[in-house]
Every structure is written in structure tokens, then in C-alpha cells.
Short mmCIF file of C-alpha atoms in Angstrom, two decimals:
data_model
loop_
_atom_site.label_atom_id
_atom_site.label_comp_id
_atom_site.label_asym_id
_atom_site.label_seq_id
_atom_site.Cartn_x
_atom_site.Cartn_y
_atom_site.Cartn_z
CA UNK T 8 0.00 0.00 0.00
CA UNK T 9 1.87 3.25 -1.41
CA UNK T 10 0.47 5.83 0.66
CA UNK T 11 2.85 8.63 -0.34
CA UNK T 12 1.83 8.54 -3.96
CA UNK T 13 -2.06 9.88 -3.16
CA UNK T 14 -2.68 13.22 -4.16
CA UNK T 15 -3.24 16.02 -1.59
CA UNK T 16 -7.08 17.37 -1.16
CA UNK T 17 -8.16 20.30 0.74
CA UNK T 18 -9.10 19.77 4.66
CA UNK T 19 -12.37 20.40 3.89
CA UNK T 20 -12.63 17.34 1.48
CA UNK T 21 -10.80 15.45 3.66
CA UNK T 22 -12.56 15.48 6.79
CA UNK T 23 -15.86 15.01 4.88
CA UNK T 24 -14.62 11.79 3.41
CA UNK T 25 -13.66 10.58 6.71
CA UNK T 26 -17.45 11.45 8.47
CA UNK T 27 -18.41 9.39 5.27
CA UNK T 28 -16.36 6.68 5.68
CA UNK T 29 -16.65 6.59 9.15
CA UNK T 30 -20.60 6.65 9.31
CA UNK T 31 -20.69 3.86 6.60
CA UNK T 32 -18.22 1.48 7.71
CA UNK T 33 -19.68 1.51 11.27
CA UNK T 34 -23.34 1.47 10.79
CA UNK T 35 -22.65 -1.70 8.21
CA UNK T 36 -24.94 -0.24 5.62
CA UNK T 37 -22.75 -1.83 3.19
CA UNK T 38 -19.32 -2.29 1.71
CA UNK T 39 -17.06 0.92 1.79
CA UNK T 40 -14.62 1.84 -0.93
CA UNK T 41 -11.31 1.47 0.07
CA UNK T 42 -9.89 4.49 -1.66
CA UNK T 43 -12.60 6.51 0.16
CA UNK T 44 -10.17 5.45 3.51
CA UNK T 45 -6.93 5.92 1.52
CA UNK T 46 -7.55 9.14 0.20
CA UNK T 47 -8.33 10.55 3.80
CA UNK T 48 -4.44 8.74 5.16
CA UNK T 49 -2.03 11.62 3.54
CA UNK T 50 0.76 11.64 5.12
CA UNK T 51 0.35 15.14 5.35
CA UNK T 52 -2.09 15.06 7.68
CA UNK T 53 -1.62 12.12 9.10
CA UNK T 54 -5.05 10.96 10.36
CA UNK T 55 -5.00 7.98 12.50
CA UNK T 56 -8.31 7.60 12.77
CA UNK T 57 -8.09 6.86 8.58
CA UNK T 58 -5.41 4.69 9.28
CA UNK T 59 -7.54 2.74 11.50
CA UNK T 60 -10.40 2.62 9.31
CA UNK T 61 -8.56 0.91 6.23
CA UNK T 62 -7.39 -1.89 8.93
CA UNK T 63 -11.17 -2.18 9.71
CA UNK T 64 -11.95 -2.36 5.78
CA UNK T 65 -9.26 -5.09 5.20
CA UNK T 66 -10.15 -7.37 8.58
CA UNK T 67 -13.90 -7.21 7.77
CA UNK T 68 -13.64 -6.94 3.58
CA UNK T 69 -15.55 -4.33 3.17
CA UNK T 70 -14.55 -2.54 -0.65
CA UNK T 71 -11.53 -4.85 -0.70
CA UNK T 72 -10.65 -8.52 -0.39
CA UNK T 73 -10.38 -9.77 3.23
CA UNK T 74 -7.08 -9.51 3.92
CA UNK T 75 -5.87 -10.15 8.02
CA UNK T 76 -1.95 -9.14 7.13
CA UNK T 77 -2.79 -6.13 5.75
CA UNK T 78 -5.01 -5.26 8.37
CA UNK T 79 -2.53 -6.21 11.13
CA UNK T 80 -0.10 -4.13 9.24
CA UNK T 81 -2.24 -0.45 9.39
CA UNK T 82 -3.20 -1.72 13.08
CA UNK T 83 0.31 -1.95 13.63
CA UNK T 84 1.13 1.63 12.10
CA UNK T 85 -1.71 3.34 13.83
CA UNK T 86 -0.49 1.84 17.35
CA UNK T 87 3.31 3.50 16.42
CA UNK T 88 1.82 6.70 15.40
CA UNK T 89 -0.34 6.57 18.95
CA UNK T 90 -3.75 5.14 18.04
CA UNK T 91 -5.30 3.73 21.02
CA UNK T 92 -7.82 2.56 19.14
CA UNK T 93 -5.55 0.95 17.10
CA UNK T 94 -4.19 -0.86 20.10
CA UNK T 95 -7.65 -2.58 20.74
CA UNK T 96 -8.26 -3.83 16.74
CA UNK T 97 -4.48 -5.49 16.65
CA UNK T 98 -5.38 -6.99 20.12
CA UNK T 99 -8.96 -8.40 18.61
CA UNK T 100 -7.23 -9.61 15.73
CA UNK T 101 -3.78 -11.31 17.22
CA UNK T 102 -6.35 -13.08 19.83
CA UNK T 103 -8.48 -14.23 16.89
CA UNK T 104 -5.93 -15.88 15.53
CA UNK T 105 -4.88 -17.37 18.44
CA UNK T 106 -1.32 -14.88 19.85
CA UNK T 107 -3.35 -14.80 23.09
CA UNK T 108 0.37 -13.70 24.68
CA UNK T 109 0.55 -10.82 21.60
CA UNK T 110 -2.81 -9.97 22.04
CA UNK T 111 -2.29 -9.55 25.99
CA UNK T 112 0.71 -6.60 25.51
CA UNK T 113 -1.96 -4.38 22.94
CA UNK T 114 -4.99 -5.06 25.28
CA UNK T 115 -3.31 -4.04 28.25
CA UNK T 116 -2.02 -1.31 26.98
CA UNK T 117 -5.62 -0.13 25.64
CA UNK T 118 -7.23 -0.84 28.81
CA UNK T 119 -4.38 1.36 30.90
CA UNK T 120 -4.97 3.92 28.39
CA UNK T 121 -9.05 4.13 29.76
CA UNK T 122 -10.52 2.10 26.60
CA UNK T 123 -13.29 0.25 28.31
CA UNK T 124 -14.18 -1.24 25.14
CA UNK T 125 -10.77 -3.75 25.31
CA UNK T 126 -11.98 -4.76 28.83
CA UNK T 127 -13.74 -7.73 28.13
CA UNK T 128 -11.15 -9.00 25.13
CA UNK T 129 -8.16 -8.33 28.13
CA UNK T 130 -9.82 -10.54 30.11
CA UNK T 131 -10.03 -13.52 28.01
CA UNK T 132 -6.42 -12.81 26.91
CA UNK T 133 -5.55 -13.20 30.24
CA UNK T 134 -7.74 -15.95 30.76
CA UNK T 135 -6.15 -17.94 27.86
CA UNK T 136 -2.33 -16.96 28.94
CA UNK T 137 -3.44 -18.25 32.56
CA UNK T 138 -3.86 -15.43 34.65
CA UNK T 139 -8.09 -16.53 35.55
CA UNK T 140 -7.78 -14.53 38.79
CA UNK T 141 -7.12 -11.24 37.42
CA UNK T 142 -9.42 -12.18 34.36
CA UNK T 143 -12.38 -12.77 36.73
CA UNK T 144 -11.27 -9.12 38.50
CA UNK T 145 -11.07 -7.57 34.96
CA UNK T 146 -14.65 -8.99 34.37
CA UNK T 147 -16.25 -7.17 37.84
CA UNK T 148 -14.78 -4.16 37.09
CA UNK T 149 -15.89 -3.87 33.81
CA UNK T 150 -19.66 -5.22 34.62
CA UNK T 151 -19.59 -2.83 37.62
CA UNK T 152 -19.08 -0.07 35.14
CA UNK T 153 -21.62 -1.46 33.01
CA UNK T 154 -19.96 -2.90 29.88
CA UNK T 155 -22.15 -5.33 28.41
CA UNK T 156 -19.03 -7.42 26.95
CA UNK T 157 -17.78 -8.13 29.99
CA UNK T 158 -21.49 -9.32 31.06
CA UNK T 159 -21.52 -12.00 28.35
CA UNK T 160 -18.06 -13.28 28.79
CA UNK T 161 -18.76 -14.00 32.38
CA UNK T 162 -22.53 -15.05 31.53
CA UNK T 163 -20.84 -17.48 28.58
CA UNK T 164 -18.72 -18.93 31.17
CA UNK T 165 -21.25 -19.09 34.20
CA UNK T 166 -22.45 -22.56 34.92
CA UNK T 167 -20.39 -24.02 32.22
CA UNK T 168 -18.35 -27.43 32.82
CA UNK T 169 -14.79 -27.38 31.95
CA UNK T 170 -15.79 -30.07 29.54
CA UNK T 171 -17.72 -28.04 28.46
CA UNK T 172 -15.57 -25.30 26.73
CA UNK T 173 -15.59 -24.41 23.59
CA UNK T 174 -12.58 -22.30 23.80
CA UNK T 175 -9.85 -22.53 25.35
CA UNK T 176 -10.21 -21.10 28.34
CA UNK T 177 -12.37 -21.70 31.21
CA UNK T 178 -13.24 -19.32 33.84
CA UNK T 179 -14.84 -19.94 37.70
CA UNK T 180 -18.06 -17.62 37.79
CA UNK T 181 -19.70 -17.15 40.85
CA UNK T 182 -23.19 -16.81 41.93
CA UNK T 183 -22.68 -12.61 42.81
CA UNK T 184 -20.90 -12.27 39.38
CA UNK T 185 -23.69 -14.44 37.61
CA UNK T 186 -26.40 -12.40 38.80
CA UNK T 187 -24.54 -9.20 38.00
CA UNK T 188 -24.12 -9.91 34.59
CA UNK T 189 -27.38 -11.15 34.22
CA UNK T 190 -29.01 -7.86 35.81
CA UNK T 191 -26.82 -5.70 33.21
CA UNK T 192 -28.05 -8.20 30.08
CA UNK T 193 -31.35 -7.85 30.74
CA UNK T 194 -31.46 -3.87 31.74
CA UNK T 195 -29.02 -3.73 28.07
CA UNK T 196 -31.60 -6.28 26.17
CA UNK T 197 -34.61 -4.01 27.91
CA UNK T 198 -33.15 -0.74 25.97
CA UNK T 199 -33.15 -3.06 22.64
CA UNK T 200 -29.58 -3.50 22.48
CA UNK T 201 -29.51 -6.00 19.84
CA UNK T 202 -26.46 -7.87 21.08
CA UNK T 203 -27.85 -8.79 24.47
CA UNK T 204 -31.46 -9.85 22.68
CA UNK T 205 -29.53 -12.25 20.60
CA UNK T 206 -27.34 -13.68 23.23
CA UNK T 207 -30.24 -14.10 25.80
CA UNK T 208 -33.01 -15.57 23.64
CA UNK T 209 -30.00 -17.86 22.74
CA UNK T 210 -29.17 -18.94 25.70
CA UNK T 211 -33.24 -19.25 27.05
CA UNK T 212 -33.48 -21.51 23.50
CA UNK T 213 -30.42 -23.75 24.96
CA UNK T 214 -32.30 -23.83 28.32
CA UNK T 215 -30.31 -21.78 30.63
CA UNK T 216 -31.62 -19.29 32.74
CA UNK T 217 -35.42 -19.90 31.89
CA UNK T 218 -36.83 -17.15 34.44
CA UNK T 219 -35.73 -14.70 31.90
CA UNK T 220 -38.10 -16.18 29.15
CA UNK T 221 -40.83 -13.78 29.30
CA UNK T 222 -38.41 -10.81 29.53
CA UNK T 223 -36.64 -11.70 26.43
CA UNK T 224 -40.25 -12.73 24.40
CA UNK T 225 -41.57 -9.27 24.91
CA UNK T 226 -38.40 -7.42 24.36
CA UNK T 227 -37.89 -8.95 21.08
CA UNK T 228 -41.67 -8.11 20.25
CA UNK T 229 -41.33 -5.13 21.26
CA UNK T 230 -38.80 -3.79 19.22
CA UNK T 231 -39.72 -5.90 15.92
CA UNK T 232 -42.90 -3.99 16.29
CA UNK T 233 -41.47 -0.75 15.63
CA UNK T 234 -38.65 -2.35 13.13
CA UNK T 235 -36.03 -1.82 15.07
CA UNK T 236 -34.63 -5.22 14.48
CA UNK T 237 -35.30 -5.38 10.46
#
């Protein structure tokens, strides 16, 4: 990718291309031109936040051909060039692919930097390097301070056997921590937060935690009612 070779546009230009691609590629309305994100990376400038979009467009293929390399590459430049945000995507991605130990120095990092989002991703990263202790105290925290991922880690692990697994991890939930999560899922599924519908009805449809059937039914009426869920 030969950045230095794009022609220059005015600021204007540029940070209109960048709402664009930015509104597009996050509200997955559909697949987003990759020179759209190139054009707003000049290295006169020097957005990160571009930078970090035409990872996102590689890792998820949107305008381009799924490509994991490249995206770990413009993860990897962002995080140089200070993207914090950056830090959280090459975390995601090295723990996808199974660096848990990789994963663990970006996650870390994003989490010590205030990124609640890389909370629940740091603690399976510990999990799977074996630190479960501080993975279950990464988990509190960040259902105390009401991030839903954290809530359905800990919720995916609750209960579960060892045997059970399917990664490869396995984490001791207790009863307090169960009940925490389950309190934030169903206050997050409540607001129509499409995430915590699916995992819920999921889980009520495998047969766990059956006293949250009726919640679940008339949330997910509710909001295909009014199309929220089209």
C-alpha cells in the first residue's frame, strides 16, 4: 500500500470523506470503498483515525478482499503513530488468531490507556495466557461499570463445565458475578440492544436461565414492532 503517492485534497474534502467513511463502515450499511479510507491517510495530515479505518476495511472486507496481514499491518502503524484505538483492533485480531500472549501486551495497553471497550477482550487474553484470577477481577470491574461485553463473557462462562468449553479457556463464575451480569443483560436487552437480545433468547433456546423467558419474548416483540430489528 503506497500511501505517499495519493494526491493532496483540501481539509475540507478530507474530513468530509472521513465522516463518510466513518458513518458507513460503522453502521454496516454496506461495503465501503477502500480508496474513500486511503484518500483521507495523507501523510500530510496524518489521520490515524483513517489509518484505523482501512485496517477495519481489510479485517472485515468491506470494498476490498479480506485480507488479516494487511489489516494487522495499518493496526500496527496506527499503534506507532499513537492510536489507542488501534491498540484494541491489533489486540482483537492477534487473539483471533490465536497470539493470546501478543494480544495480551496491545490489550493491556488499551485498557491502561481508559478504553473500556478492550476490557472484556483483556480478560479472556488473560484468561487464555493463565492469569483466571485477574481475568475474573477484569470482568467485575468492567460489569460494575456497566460494559455489556464483559457481562456475556462471564454469563458465557457461568455454569459451564470445563468439559464443556468451547474455547480454550475456562473461567470460575460465581453466583454474585452471575447475577450481575445477568441484571446488566437484561437492563441492556430491555433498551433493545440487539447484542444482548440475541445472546439471551439464545441462551433461554439452549435452556439456561429460563426465568428470563418472558423478559426476552416481549423485548424482542417489542422492538420488531417498531422495526427496530429489520
Amino acid at each position: 500500500m503506497h500511501l505517499l503517492c495519493i494526491p493532496r485534497i483540501s481539509t475540507i474534502a478530507l474530513c468530509t470523506g472521513l465522516c463518510l467513511a466513518n458513518e458507513l463502515l460503522f453502521s454496516g450499511s454496506g461495503p465501503v470503498p477502500c480508496m474513500v479510507c486511503v484518500y483521507m491517510h495523507l501523510w500530510t495530515f496524518d489521520f490515524l483515525w483513517a489509518l484505523f479505518l482501512i485496517g477495519r476495511c481489510y479485517e472485515e472486507g468491506r470494498g476490498v478482499q479480506q485480507d488479516f496481514e494487511c489489516a494487522k499491518q495499518c493496526y500496527q502503524e496506527a499503534v506507532e503513530l499513537g492510536s489507542d484505538e488501534g491498540k484494541v483492533n491489533l489486540g482483537n485480531l492477534l487473539l483471533e488468531k490465536g497470539d493470546a500472549n501478543g494480544a495480551l501486551v496491545f490489550l493491556e495497553d488499551a485498557v491502561q490507556s481508559g478504553l473500556q471497550v478492550a476490557l472484556s477482550s483483556y480478560a479472556i487474553a488473560l484468561a487464555k495466557t493463565g492469569n483466571k484470577k485477574q481475568s475474573t477481577f477484569v470482568l467485575q470491574s468492567g460489569i460494575d461499570g456497566g460494559d455489556f461485553d464483559c457481562a456475556v463473557t462471564a454469563l458465557s462462562c457461568a455454569g459451564r463445565e470445563k468439559g464443556e468449553a468451547t474455547e480454550d479457556y475456562h473461567l470460575e463464575i460465581n453466583q454474585d458475578l452471575e447475577e450481575a451480569a445477568l441484571q446488566l443483560a437484561v437492563e441492556a436487552a430491555q433498551e433493545g440492544h440487539r447484542e444482548s437480545l440475541a445472546f439471551l433468547s439464545q441462551a433461554v433456546i439452549d435452556g439456561k436461565w429460563q426465568q428470563l423467558r418472558a423478559t426476552c419474548i416481549q423485548a424482542l416483540s417489542e422492538f420488531a414492532q417498531v422495526g427496530f430489528l429489520s
